[in-house]
Amino acid sequence: MKKYIPFLMVPMLCMGAISCQDEEESTYSLQVVKSEAYFQAKESKGYIVLSQSGNFTASSSEDWCQVTCKQDSVLLQVSNNTSLEGRTAIVTITSADGSQKVPVSQAGGYFRSDAGQDTFVVNNKQQDLAYAIKTVFDYESSTDASWITPNIGSDGTTLSIASNTSGAPRYALVKFYCASLNQTITTGIYQYETSDFLGNWTAQWQDKSGKQQQKPIQIIADESHPGQMVIEGLQDGIRVPVVAYGNSLAIVTNSYAGMFNSQYQVYVCGLSEDNIIYSKEKETVARHYFCNPEYLNDKLSYPFKADSTFQDGKKMGGFALSAYKNNQNMGAINQFLNLELTR
């Protein structure tokens, strides 16, 4: 029987060790009752409440989390977290009969737009535009445009936009700056309607020889087709039809442009970037060669661009005016590559 005695004593020893541990834990009188130890990225205050007042000390593992002992609490003061990453500090509370460790967590800092786009196009009416910004930090907004007034709220900024009675498109840049993170968000606001394209312009383009051409033109309302417009002056005797295309002005391929020399019917045909003409019988799908105002080099520019490629994958770079007689294509009388308007 003697050789079995050591093995029988092992469970007894283990039971004794567990009992001592439980007794040691129960004798530690200072306990955490509640705490507010999770913080957003902005500097803030919190606390750790203990089960009793008394002699205890507290220390933090990180400089960004400062601690102060007061009666039955440890006061927490965290600084701004300017990193995208969250962070954690350990606060150690020590008394005569032991110590406890309490984790303190802080979320990462961010300053971002939830608007989903960097540029907005609005009509000429007076209106408010909500611009969503997500951050816990304070920020400011500014613009040089007298017709836009930013109003900062809890969920972002509302841009109050005055009505546009100038008769021309206009553009403004709005900036949002967060000093805590030293970050800036910018958004552009275009305000216009397609009727603002009416009037006198200067057209610039490249002809089929690659030479730069320039002529004064007019965009006027088409009396025979309400709601549509025409460009006069690009080609003598021809009125190139244009339509409203969303917020844009568009020249549509395969559209009829009138008579030339009283004997040829003229149609708008697509033109590739390498000067290949896509006649209406070859490219039956209509393409839009559209113009939007673009703010470049501190001024508004009005370049024309294509909404899609041709069926063979080539990019559209302009349009041609092709003459037809008895439904036969007699060739182009003119072509316009990289058309742009200035005013």
Short mmCIF file of N, CA, C and O in Angstrom, two decimals, residues 196-327:
data_model
loop_
_atom_site.label_atom_id
_atom_site.label_comp_id
_atom_site.label_asym_id
_atom_site.label_seq_id
_atom_site.Cartn_x
_atom_site.Cartn_y
_atom_site.Cartn_z
N ASP A 196 -28.38 78.54 -69.43
CA ASP A 196 -27.25 79.46 -69.26
C ASP A 196 -26.23 79.34 -70.39
O ASP A 196 -25.32 80.18 -70.49
N PHE A 197 -26.37 78.31 -71.23
CA PHE A 197 -25.48 78.17 -72.38
C PHE A 197 -25.89 79.08 -73.53
O PHE A 197 -25.12 79.26 -74.49
N LEU A 198 -27.10 79.61 -73.49
CA LEU A 198 -27.56 80.48 -74.57
C LEU A 198 -26.71 81.74 -74.63
O LEU A 198 -26.30 82.28 -73.60
N GLY A 199 -26.44 82.19 -75.86
CA GLY A 199 -25.69 83.44 -76.01
C GLY A 199 -24.48 83.31 -76.91
O GLY A 199 -24.32 82.33 -77.65
N ASN A 200 -23.62 84.30 -76.84
CA ASN A 200 -22.44 84.36 -77.70
C ASN A 200 -21.25 83.65 -77.06
O ASN A 200 -20.99 83.79 -75.86
N TRP A 201 -20.51 82.93 -77.92
CA TRP A 201 -19.33 82.20 -77.48
C TRP A 201 -18.25 82.30 -78.55
O TRP A 201 -18.51 82.70 -79.69
N THR A 202 -17.06 81.86 -78.18
CA THR A 202 -16.00 81.62 -79.14
C THR A 202 -15.72 80.12 -79.14
O THR A 202 -15.49 79.54 -78.08
N ALA A 203 -15.78 79.49 -80.32
CA ALA A 203 -15.53 78.05 -80.44
C ALA A 203 -14.10 77.82 -80.94
O ALA A 203 -13.62 78.52 -81.84
N GLN A 204 -13.44 76.85 -80.34
CA GLN A 204 -12.10 76.45 -80.76
C GLN A 204 -12.10 74.95 -81.02
O GLN A 204 -12.72 74.19 -80.27
N TRP A 205 -11.40 74.52 -82.08
CA TRP A 205 -11.33 73.11 -82.40
C TRP A 205 -10.15 72.85 -83.33
O TRP A 205 -9.51 73.79 -83.84
N GLN A 206 -9.89 71.59 -83.60
CA GLN A 206 -8.87 71.19 -84.58
C GLN A 206 -9.56 70.65 -85.81
O GLN A 206 -10.47 69.81 -85.70
N ASP A 207 -9.13 71.12 -86.98
CA ASP A 207 -9.72 70.59 -88.21
C ASP A 207 -9.01 69.29 -88.61
O ASP A 207 -8.14 68.80 -87.89
N LYS A 208 -9.38 68.73 -89.77
CA LYS A 208 -8.85 67.42 -90.15
C LYS A 208 -7.36 67.44 -90.45
O LYS A 208 -6.70 66.40 -90.44
N SER A 209 -6.80 68.63 -90.67
CA SER A 209 -5.36 68.74 -90.90
C SER A 209 -4.59 68.96 -89.60
O SER A 209 -3.37 69.03 -89.60
N GLY A 210 -5.33 69.06 -88.48
CA GLY A 210 -4.68 69.26 -87.19
C GLY A 210 -4.49 70.70 -86.82
O GLY A 210 -3.91 71.00 -85.77
N LYS A 211 -4.95 71.63 -87.67
CA LYS A 211 -4.79 73.05 -87.39
C LYS A 211 -5.86 73.52 -86.41
O LYS A 211 -7.01 73.09 -86.47
N GLN A 212 -5.45 74.42 -85.53
CA GLN A 212 -6.39 74.99 -84.57
C GLN A 212 -7.23 76.07 -85.25
O GLN A 212 -6.70 76.96 -85.91
N GLN A 213 -8.54 75.95 -85.09
CA GLN A 213 -9.47 76.90 -85.68
C GLN A 213 -10.25 77.61 -84.57
O GLN A 213 -10.42 77.08 -83.48
N GLN A 214 -10.72 78.80 -84.89
CA GLN A 214 -11.47 79.58 -83.91
C GLN A 214 -12.48 80.46 -84.62
O GLN A 214 -12.15 81.12 -85.61
N LYS A 215 -13.73 80.47 -84.10
CA LYS A 215 -14.78 81.27 -84.72
C LYS A 215 -15.76 81.73 -83.64
O LYS A 215 -16.01 81.00 -82.68
N PRO A 216 -16.36 82.90 -83.83
CA PRO A 216 -17.46 83.29 -82.94
C PRO A 216 -18.72 82.52 -83.31
O PRO A 216 -19.01 82.33 -84.50
N ILE A 217 -19.45 82.08 -82.32
CA ILE A 217 -20.67 81.33 -82.56
C ILE A 217 -21.77 81.86 -81.65
O ILE A 217 -21.53 82.64 -80.74
N GLN A 218 -22.99 81.38 -81.91
CA GLN A 218 -24.12 81.67 -81.05
C GLN A 218 -24.86 80.38 -80.73
O GLN A 218 -25.00 79.51 -81.59
N ILE A 219 -25.28 80.25 -79.50
CA ILE A 219 -26.20 79.17 -79.12
C ILE A 219 -27.55 79.82 -78.87
O ILE A 219 -27.68 80.69 -78.01
N ILE A 220 -28.53 79.40 -79.66
CA ILE A 220 -29.85 80.02 -79.59
C ILE A 220 -30.91 78.93 -79.45
O ILE A 220 -30.66 77.75 -79.74
N ALA A 221 -32.09 79.34 -79.00
CA ALA A 221 -33.21 78.40 -78.90
C ALA A 221 -33.71 78.04 -80.30
O ALA A 221 -33.72 78.88 -81.21
N ASP A 222 -34.09 76.78 -80.48
CA ASP A 222 -34.62 76.31 -81.76
C ASP A 222 -36.13 76.50 -81.75
O ASP A 222 -36.86 75.75 -81.10
N GLU A 223 -36.60 77.52 -82.48
CA GLU A 223 -38.03 77.84 -82.46
C GLU A 223 -38.89 76.70 -82.99
O GLU A 223 -40.03 76.49 -82.55
N SER A 224 -38.35 75.95 -83.93
CA SER A 224 -39.14 74.87 -84.53
C SER A 224 -39.19 73.62 -83.67
O SER A 224 -40.00 72.72 -83.91
N HIS A 225 -38.30 73.54 -82.66
CA HIS A 225 -38.28 72.39 -81.76
C HIS A 225 -38.18 72.90 -80.32
O HIS A 225 -37.06 73.09 -79.82
N PRO A 226 -39.32 73.16 -79.69
CA PRO A 226 -39.30 73.71 -78.32
C PRO A 226 -38.47 72.84 -77.37
O PRO A 226 -38.54 71.61 -77.40
N GLY A 227 -37.67 73.51 -76.55
CA GLY A 227 -36.83 72.80 -75.60
C GLY A 227 -35.47 72.43 -76.14
O GLY A 227 -34.61 71.96 -75.38
N GLN A 228 -35.25 72.64 -77.44
CA GLN A 228 -33.95 72.34 -78.04
C GLN A 228 -33.24 73.63 -78.44
O GLN A 228 -33.83 74.70 -78.48
N MET A 229 -31.94 73.49 -78.73
CA MET A 229 -31.12 74.63 -79.12
C MET A 229 -30.31 74.27 -80.34
O MET A 229 -30.19 73.10 -80.71
N VAL A 230 -29.71 75.29 -80.97
CA VAL A 230 -28.83 75.06 -82.11
C VAL A 230 -27.59 75.94 -81.95
O VAL A 230 -27.62 76.99 -81.29
N ILE A 231 -26.49 75.48 -82.57
CA ILE A 231 -25.27 76.27 -82.64
C ILE A 231 -25.17 76.87 -84.03
O ILE A 231 -25.14 76.15 -85.03
N GLU A 232 -25.11 78.18 -84.10
CA GLU A 232 -24.94 78.87 -85.37
C GLU A 232 -23.52 79.42 -85.46
O GLU A 232 -22.98 79.93 -84.48
N GLY A 233 -22.91 79.27 -86.63
CA GLY A 233 -21.60 79.86 -86.87
C GLY A 233 -20.47 78.87 -86.99
O GLY A 233 -19.40 79.23 -87.48
N LEU A 234 -20.67 77.63 -86.57
CA LEU A 234 -19.61 76.64 -86.74
C LEU A 234 -19.36 76.37 -88.22
O LEU A 234 -18.23 76.26 -88.67
N GLN A 235 -20.45 76.24 -88.95
CA GLN A 235 -20.36 76.00 -90.39
C GLN A 235 -21.38 76.90 -91.08
O GLN A 235 -22.56 76.91 -90.70
N ASP A 236 -20.95 77.65 -92.07
CA ASP A 236 -21.85 78.58 -92.75
C ASP A 236 -23.07 77.86 -93.29
O ASP A 236 -22.96 76.83 -93.99
N GLY A 237 -24.24 78.39 -92.95
CA GLY A 237 -25.50 77.84 -93.45
C GLY A 237 -26.01 76.64 -92.69
O GLY A 237 -27.08 76.12 -93.02
N ILE A 238 -25.26 76.16 -91.69
CA ILE A 238 -25.66 74.96 -90.95
C ILE A 238 -25.90 75.34 -89.49
O ILE A 238 -25.12 76.06 -88.87
N ARG A 239 -27.01 74.84 -88.96
CA ARG A 239 -27.33 75.02 -87.55
C ARG A 239 -27.20 73.65 -86.86
O ARG A 239 -28.03 72.76 -87.08
N VAL A 240 -26.16 73.49 -86.10
CA VAL A 240 -25.90 72.21 -85.43
C VAL A 240 -26.84 72.06 -84.24
O VAL A 240 -26.81 72.90 -83.31
N PRO A 241 -27.68 71.02 -84.23
CA PRO A 241 -28.63 70.88 -83.12
C PRO A 241 -27.94 70.41 -81.84
O PRO A 241 -27.01 69.60 -81.87
N VAL A 242 -28.39 70.95 -80.72
CA VAL A 242 -27.90 70.54 -79.40
C VAL A 242 -29.11 70.33 -78.49
O VAL A 242 -30.17 70.94 -78.68
N VAL A 243 -28.93 69.44 -77.51
CA VAL A 243 -30.02 69.11 -76.58
C VAL A 243 -29.50 69.18 -75.16
O VAL A 243 -28.29 69.12 -74.91
N ALA A 244 -30.44 69.33 -74.24
CA ALA A 244 -30.08 69.22 -72.83
C ALA A 244 -29.84 67.75 -72.52
O ALA A 244 -30.64 66.87 -72.86
N TYR A 245 -28.72 67.47 -71.86
CA TYR A 245 -28.31 66.10 -71.57
C TYR A 245 -27.91 66.05 -70.09
O TYR A 245 -26.76 66.25 -69.74
N GLY A 246 -28.92 65.82 -69.24
CA GLY A 246 -28.68 65.94 -67.81
C GLY A 246 -28.39 67.39 -67.48
O GLY A 246 -29.17 68.29 -67.80
N ASN A 247 -27.23 67.63 -66.88
CA ASN A 247 -26.79 69.00 -66.61
C ASN A 247 -25.94 69.56 -67.73
O ASN A 247 -25.35 70.64 -67.58
N SER A 248 -25.87 68.84 -68.83
CA SER A 248 -24.95 69.19 -69.91
C SER A 248 -25.70 69.67 -71.15
O SER A 248 -26.91 69.52 -71.29
N LEU A 249 -24.90 70.23 -72.05
CA LEU A 249 -25.34 70.56 -73.39
C LEU A 249 -24.69 69.54 -74.33
O LEU A 249 -23.48 69.33 -74.23
N ALA A 250 -25.46 68.89 -75.20
CA ALA A 250 -24.90 67.80 -75.99
C ALA A 250 -25.24 67.91 -77.46
O ALA A 250 -26.36 68.26 -77.85
N ILE A 251 -24.22 67.61 -78.31
CA ILE A 251 -24.40 67.41 -79.74
C ILE A 251 -24.58 65.91 -79.94
O ILE A 251 -23.75 65.10 -79.48
N VAL A 252 -25.64 65.51 -80.62
CA VAL A 252 -25.99 64.10 -80.74
C VAL A 252 -25.66 63.62 -82.16
O VAL A 252 -26.09 64.23 -83.15
N THR A 253 -24.90 62.53 -82.25
CA THR A 253 -24.57 61.97 -83.57
C THR A 253 -25.83 61.42 -84.24
O THR A 253 -26.82 61.09 -83.60
N ASN A 254 -25.75 61.34 -85.56
CA ASN A 254 -26.83 60.84 -86.42
C ASN A 254 -28.02 61.80 -86.48
O ASN A 254 -29.08 61.43 -87.01
N SER A 255 -27.87 63.00 -85.94
CA SER A 255 -28.97 63.96 -86.00
C SER A 255 -28.87 64.82 -87.27
O SER A 255 -27.77 65.09 -87.78
N TYR A 256 -30.02 65.25 -87.75
CA TYR A 256 -30.10 66.05 -88.99
C TYR A 256 -29.75 67.50 -88.68
O TYR A 256 -30.23 68.09 -87.72
N ALA A 257 -28.87 68.10 -89.51
CA ALA A 257 -28.39 69.47 -89.25
C ALA A 257 -28.80 70.45 -90.33
O ALA A 257 -28.36 71.60 -90.30
N GLY A 258 -29.62 70.04 -91.30
CA GLY A 258 -30.10 70.98 -92.32
C GLY A 258 -29.51 70.71 -93.70
O GLY A 258 -28.88 69.68 -93.95
N MET A 259 -29.71 71.67 -94.61
CA MET A 259 -29.28 71.56 -96.00
C MET A 259 -28.01 72.36 -96.24
O MET A 259 -27.79 73.42 -95.66
N PHE A 260 -27.17 71.83 -97.14
CA PHE A 260 -25.93 72.51 -97.53
C PHE A 260 -25.95 72.73 -99.03
O PHE A 260 -26.17 71.79 -99.82
N ASN A 261 -25.74 73.97 -99.44
CA ASN A 261 -25.78 74.34 -100.87
C ASN A 261 -27.09 73.94 -101.53
O ASN A 261 -27.13 73.64 -102.74
N SER A 262 -28.14 73.88 -100.76
CA SER A 262 -29.50 73.61 -101.25
C SER A 262 -29.67 72.25 -101.90
O SER A 262 -30.72 71.98 -102.51
N GLN A 263 -28.69 71.38 -101.80
CA GLN A 263 -28.83 70.07 -102.45
C GLN A 263 -28.33 68.89 -101.60
O GLN A 263 -28.60 67.74 -101.94
N TYR A 264 -27.65 69.19 -100.52
CA TYR A 264 -27.12 68.11 -99.68
C TYR A 264 -27.76 68.15 -98.29
O TYR A 264 -27.86 69.22 -97.67
N GLN A 265 -28.18 67.02 -97.85
CA GLN A 265 -28.64 66.89 -96.47
C GLN A 265 -27.42 66.66 -95.57
O GLN A 265 -26.56 65.83 -95.90
N VAL A 266 -27.37 67.37 -94.47
CA VAL A 266 -26.20 67.30 -93.59
C VAL A 266 -26.59 66.59 -92.29
O VAL A 266 -27.60 66.93 -91.66
N TYR A 267 -25.76 65.62 -91.90
CA TYR A 267 -25.97 64.90 -90.64
C TYR A 267 -24.71 65.00 -89.78
O TYR A 267 -23.59 65.10 -90.29
N VAL A 268 -24.94 64.95 -88.48
CA VAL A 268 -23.83 64.93 -87.52
C VAL A 268 -23.34 63.50 -87.40
O VAL A 268 -24.11 62.58 -87.09
N CYS A 269 -22.06 63.27 -87.63
CA CYS A 269 -21.47 61.94 -87.52
C CYS A 269 -20.36 61.95 -86.48
O CYS A 269 -19.71 62.97 -86.24
N GLY A 270 -20.14 60.82 -85.85
CA GLY A 270 -19.10 60.73 -84.84
C GLY A 270 -17.70 60.79 -85.45
O GLY A 270 -17.48 60.41 -86.60
N LEU A 271 -16.75 61.30 -84.65
CA LEU A 271 -15.37 61.43 -85.10
C LEU A 271 -14.47 60.89 -83.99
O LEU A 271 -14.56 61.33 -82.84
N SER A 272 -13.60 59.94 -84.35
CA SER A 272 -12.70 59.37 -83.33
C SER A 272 -11.53 60.31 -83.06
O SER A 272 -11.31 61.29 -83.79
N GLU A 273 -10.77 60.00 -82.03
CA GLU A 273 -9.62 60.82 -81.67
C GLU A 273 -8.56 60.84 -82.77
O GLU A 273 -7.78 61.79 -82.86
N ASP A 274 -8.54 59.78 -83.59
CA ASP A 274 -7.57 59.75 -84.70
C ASP A 274 -8.23 60.09 -86.04
O ASP A 274 -7.80 59.61 -87.10
N ASN A 275 -9.30 60.89 -85.98
CA ASN A 275 -9.92 61.49 -87.17
C ASN A 275 -10.61 60.48 -88.09
O ASN A 275 -10.70 60.72 -89.30
N ILE A 276 -11.11 59.41 -87.55
CA ILE A 276 -11.93 58.48 -88.35
C ILE A 276 -13.40 58.87 -88.16
O ILE A 276 -13.88 59.02 -87.04
N ILE A 277 -14.09 59.05 -89.29
CA ILE A 277 -15.50 59.45 -89.24
C ILE A 277 -16.38 58.20 -89.18
O ILE A 277 -16.19 57.26 -89.96
N TYR A 278 -17.33 58.21 -88.28
CA TYR A 278 -18.28 57.11 -88.13
C TYR A 278 -19.63 57.58 -88.65
O TYR A 278 -20.37 58.28 -87.96
N SER A 279 -19.94 57.20 -89.88
CA SER A 279 -21.17 57.65 -90.53
C SER A 279 -22.38 57.05 -89.83
O SER A 279 -22.29 56.04 -89.11
N LYS A 280 -23.54 57.65 -90.08
CA LYS A 280 -24.76 57.19 -89.42
C LYS A 280 -25.17 55.79 -89.86
O LYS A 280 -25.84 55.07 -89.11
N GLU A 281 -24.76 55.37 -91.07
CA GLU A 281 -25.09 54.01 -91.50
C GLU A 281 -24.12 52.98 -90.92
O GLU A 281 -24.45 51.79 -90.81
N LYS A 282 -22.93 53.43 -90.50
CA LYS A 282 -21.95 52.52 -89.90
C LYS A 282 -22.14 52.43 -88.39
O LYS A 282 -22.09 51.35 -87.80
N GLU A 283 -22.37 53.56 -87.76
CA GLU A 283 -22.53 53.63 -86.30
C GLU A 283 -23.97 54.06 -86.02
O GLU A 283 -24.29 55.25 -85.96
N THR A 284 -24.85 53.09 -85.90
CA THR A 284 -26.27 53.40 -85.79
C THR A 284 -26.68 53.89 -84.40
O THR A 284 -27.73 54.51 -84.25
N VAL A 285 -25.86 53.60 -83.40
CA VAL A 285 -26.17 54.04 -82.04
C VAL A 285 -25.75 55.50 -81.87
O VAL A 285 -24.62 55.87 -82.18
N ALA A 286 -26.67 56.31 -81.40
CA ALA A 286 -26.38 57.74 -81.21
C ALA A 286 -25.45 57.93 -80.02
O ALA A 286 -25.61 57.30 -78.98
N ARG A 287 -24.45 58.80 -80.19
CA ARG A 287 -23.53 59.17 -79.11
C ARG A 287 -23.73 60.64 -78.77
O ARG A 287 -24.13 61.43 -79.61
N HIS A 288 -23.44 60.95 -77.52
CA HIS A 288 -23.58 62.33 -77.05
C HIS A 288 -22.19 62.94 -76.88
O HIS A 288 -21.35 62.41 -76.15
N TYR A 289 -21.98 64.04 -77.55
CA TYR A 289 -20.74 64.81 -77.42
C TYR A 289 -21.13 66.02 -76.57
O TYR A 289 -21.68 67.00 -77.07
N PHE A 290 -20.87 65.93 -75.27
CA PHE A 290 -21.49 66.86 -74.33
C PHE A 290 -20.49 67.85 -73.73
O PHE A 290 -19.28 67.62 -73.70
N CYS A 291 -21.04 68.94 -73.25
CA CYS A 291 -20.23 70.02 -72.67
C CYS A 291 -20.70 70.31 -71.26
O CYS A 291 -21.88 70.59 -71.02
N ASN A 292 -19.77 70.23 -70.33
CA ASN A 292 -19.98 70.66 -68.95
C ASN A 292 -18.98 71.74 -68.61
O ASN A 292 -17.83 71.69 -69.06
N PRO A 293 -19.36 72.71 -67.79
CA PRO A 293 -18.34 73.65 -67.32
C PRO A 293 -17.35 72.95 -66.40
O PRO A 293 -17.73 72.09 -65.59
N GLU A 294 -16.08 73.28 -66.54
CA GLU A 294 -15.03 72.74 -65.69
C GLU A 294 -14.17 73.89 -65.17
O GLU A 294 -13.77 74.76 -65.95
N TYR A 295 -13.90 73.87 -63.89
CA TYR A 295 -13.09 74.93 -63.31
C TYR A 295 -11.62 74.52 -63.38
O TYR A 295 -11.17 73.62 -62.69
N LEU A 296 -10.88 75.17 -64.27
CA LEU A 296 -9.47 74.87 -64.48
C LEU A 296 -8.68 76.17 -64.55
O LEU A 296 -9.11 77.13 -65.20
N ASN A 297 -7.52 76.17 -63.88
CA ASN A 297 -6.62 77.34 -63.92
C ASN A 297 -7.35 78.63 -63.55
O ASN A 297 -7.24 79.65 -64.22
N ASP A 298 -8.14 78.53 -62.48
CA ASP A 298 -8.83 79.70 -61.91
C ASP A 298 -9.88 80.30 -62.83
O ASP A 298 -10.22 81.49 -62.71
N LYS A 299 -10.41 79.50 -63.74
CA LYS A 299 -11.50 80.01 -64.58
C LYS A 299 -12.35 78.83 -65.07
O LYS A 299 -11.92 77.67 -65.02
N LEU A 300 -13.54 79.15 -65.53
CA LEU A 300 -14.42 78.12 -66.07
C LEU A 300 -14.08 77.86 -67.54
O LEU A 300 -13.96 78.78 -68.34
N SER A 301 -13.92 76.58 -67.87
CA SER A 301 -13.72 76.15 -69.25
C SER A 301 -14.91 75.30 -69.67
O SER A 301 -15.63 74.74 -68.83
N TYR A 302 -15.11 75.18 -70.99
CA TYR A 302 -16.27 74.46 -71.51
C TYR A 302 -15.84 73.49 -72.62
O TYR A 302 -16.16 73.68 -73.79
N PRO A 303 -15.14 72.43 -72.26
CA PRO A 303 -14.74 71.44 -73.28
C PRO A 303 -15.86 70.45 -73.56
O PRO A 303 -16.69 70.16 -72.69
N PHE A 304 -15.88 69.94 -74.78
CA PHE A 304 -16.82 68.88 -75.14
C PHE A 304 -16.13 67.53 -74.96
O PHE A 304 -14.95 67.37 -75.27
N LYS A 305 -16.90 66.55 -74.47
CA LYS A 305 -16.40 65.19 -74.27
C LYS A 305 -17.46 64.19 -74.70
O LYS A 305 -18.65 64.52 -74.79
N ALA A 306 -17.02 62.96 -74.96
CA ALA A 306 -17.95 61.91 -75.38
C ALA A 306 -18.46 61.14 -74.18
O ALA A 306 -17.76 60.98 -73.18
N ASP A 307 -19.69 60.63 -74.28
CA ASP A 307 -20.26 59.84 -73.19
C ASP A 307 -19.91 58.36 -73.29
O ASP A 307 -20.15 57.60 -72.36
N SER A 308 -19.36 57.94 -74.43
CA SER A 308 -19.03 56.52 -74.59
C SER A 308 -18.09 56.36 -75.79
O SER A 308 -17.84 57.30 -76.54
N THR A 309 -17.60 55.13 -75.96
CA THR A 309 -16.77 54.82 -77.13
C THR A 309 -17.65 54.33 -78.27
O THR A 309 -18.84 54.03 -78.08
N PHE A 310 -17.05 54.23 -79.45
CA PHE A 310 -17.77 53.64 -80.57
C PHE A 310 -17.83 52.12 -80.40
O PHE A 310 -17.18 51.55 -79.51
N GLN A 311 -18.59 51.48 -81.27
CA GLN A 311 -18.78 50.04 -81.15
C GLN A 311 -17.49 49.25 -81.32
O GLN A 311 -17.36 48.15 -80.80
N ASP A 312 -16.52 49.81 -82.02
CA ASP A 312 -15.24 49.11 -82.18
C ASP A 312 -14.26 49.44 -81.06
O ASP A 312 -13.10 49.00 -81.09
N GLY A 313 -14.71 50.22 -80.07
CA GLY A 313 -13.86 50.52 -78.92
C GLY A 313 -13.08 51.80 -79.01
O GLY A 313 -12.44 52.21 -78.04
N LYS A 314 -13.08 52.44 -80.18
CA LYS A 314 -12.33 53.70 -80.32
C LYS A 314 -13.03 54.83 -79.56
O LYS A 314 -14.27 54.86 -79.48
N LYS A 315 -12.23 55.75 -79.05
CA LYS A 315 -12.77 56.88 -78.30
C LYS A 315 -13.24 57.98 -79.24
O LYS A 315 -12.60 58.29 -80.24
N MET A 316 -14.36 58.55 -78.88
CA MET A 316 -14.91 59.67 -79.65
C MET A 316 -14.21 60.96 -79.23
O MET A 316 -14.10 61.26 -78.05
N GLY A 317 -13.72 61.70 -80.22
CA GLY A 317 -13.02 62.94 -79.92
C GLY A 317 -13.66 64.17 -80.50
O GLY A 317 -13.19 65.29 -80.28
N GLY A 318 -14.74 63.99 -81.27
CA GLY A 318 -15.41 65.13 -81.89
C GLY A 318 -16.52 64.67 -82.80
O GLY A 318 -17.07 63.57 -82.64
N PHE A 319 -16.84 65.49 -83.78
CA PHE A 319 -17.91 65.13 -84.72
C PHE A 319 -17.59 65.72 -86.09
O PHE A 319 -16.76 66.64 -86.23
N ALA A 320 -18.24 65.16 -87.09
CA ALA A 320 -18.10 65.66 -88.46
C ALA A 320 -19.48 66.00 -89.00
O ALA A 320 -20.50 65.45 -88.56
N LEU A 321 -19.51 66.93 -89.94
CA LEU A 321 -20.74 67.25 -90.66
C LEU A 321 -20.62 66.61 -92.04
O LEU A 321 -19.81 67.03 -92.86
N SER A 322 -21.42 65.57 -92.26
CA SER A 322 -21.34 64.80 -93.50
C SER A 322 -22.52 65.12 -94.41
O SER A 322 -23.66 65.25 -93.95
N ALA A 323 -22.22 65.23 -95.71
CA ALA A 323 -23.24 65.57 -96.71
C ALA A 323 -23.79 64.30 -97.35
O ALA A 323 -23.03 63.38 -97.69
N TYR A 324 -25.11 64.25 -97.52
CA TYR A 324 -25.78 63.11 -98.14
C TYR A 324 -26.65 63.63 -99.29
O TYR A 324 -27.25 64.70 -99.21
N LYS A 325 -26.66 62.80 -100.36
CA LYS A 325 -27.54 63.09 -101.49
C LYS A 325 -28.14 61.79 -101.96
O LYS A 325 -27.42 60.84 -102.26
N ASN A 326 -29.47 61.76 -101.99
CA ASN A 326 -30.19 60.53 -102.35
C ASN A 326 -29.72 59.36 -101.48
O ASN A 326 -29.48 58.26 -101.96
N ASN A 327 -29.59 59.68 -100.19
CA ASN A 327 -29.18 58.69 -99.19
C ASN A 327 -27.78 58.15 -99.40
O ASN A 327 -27.40 57.12 -98.83
#
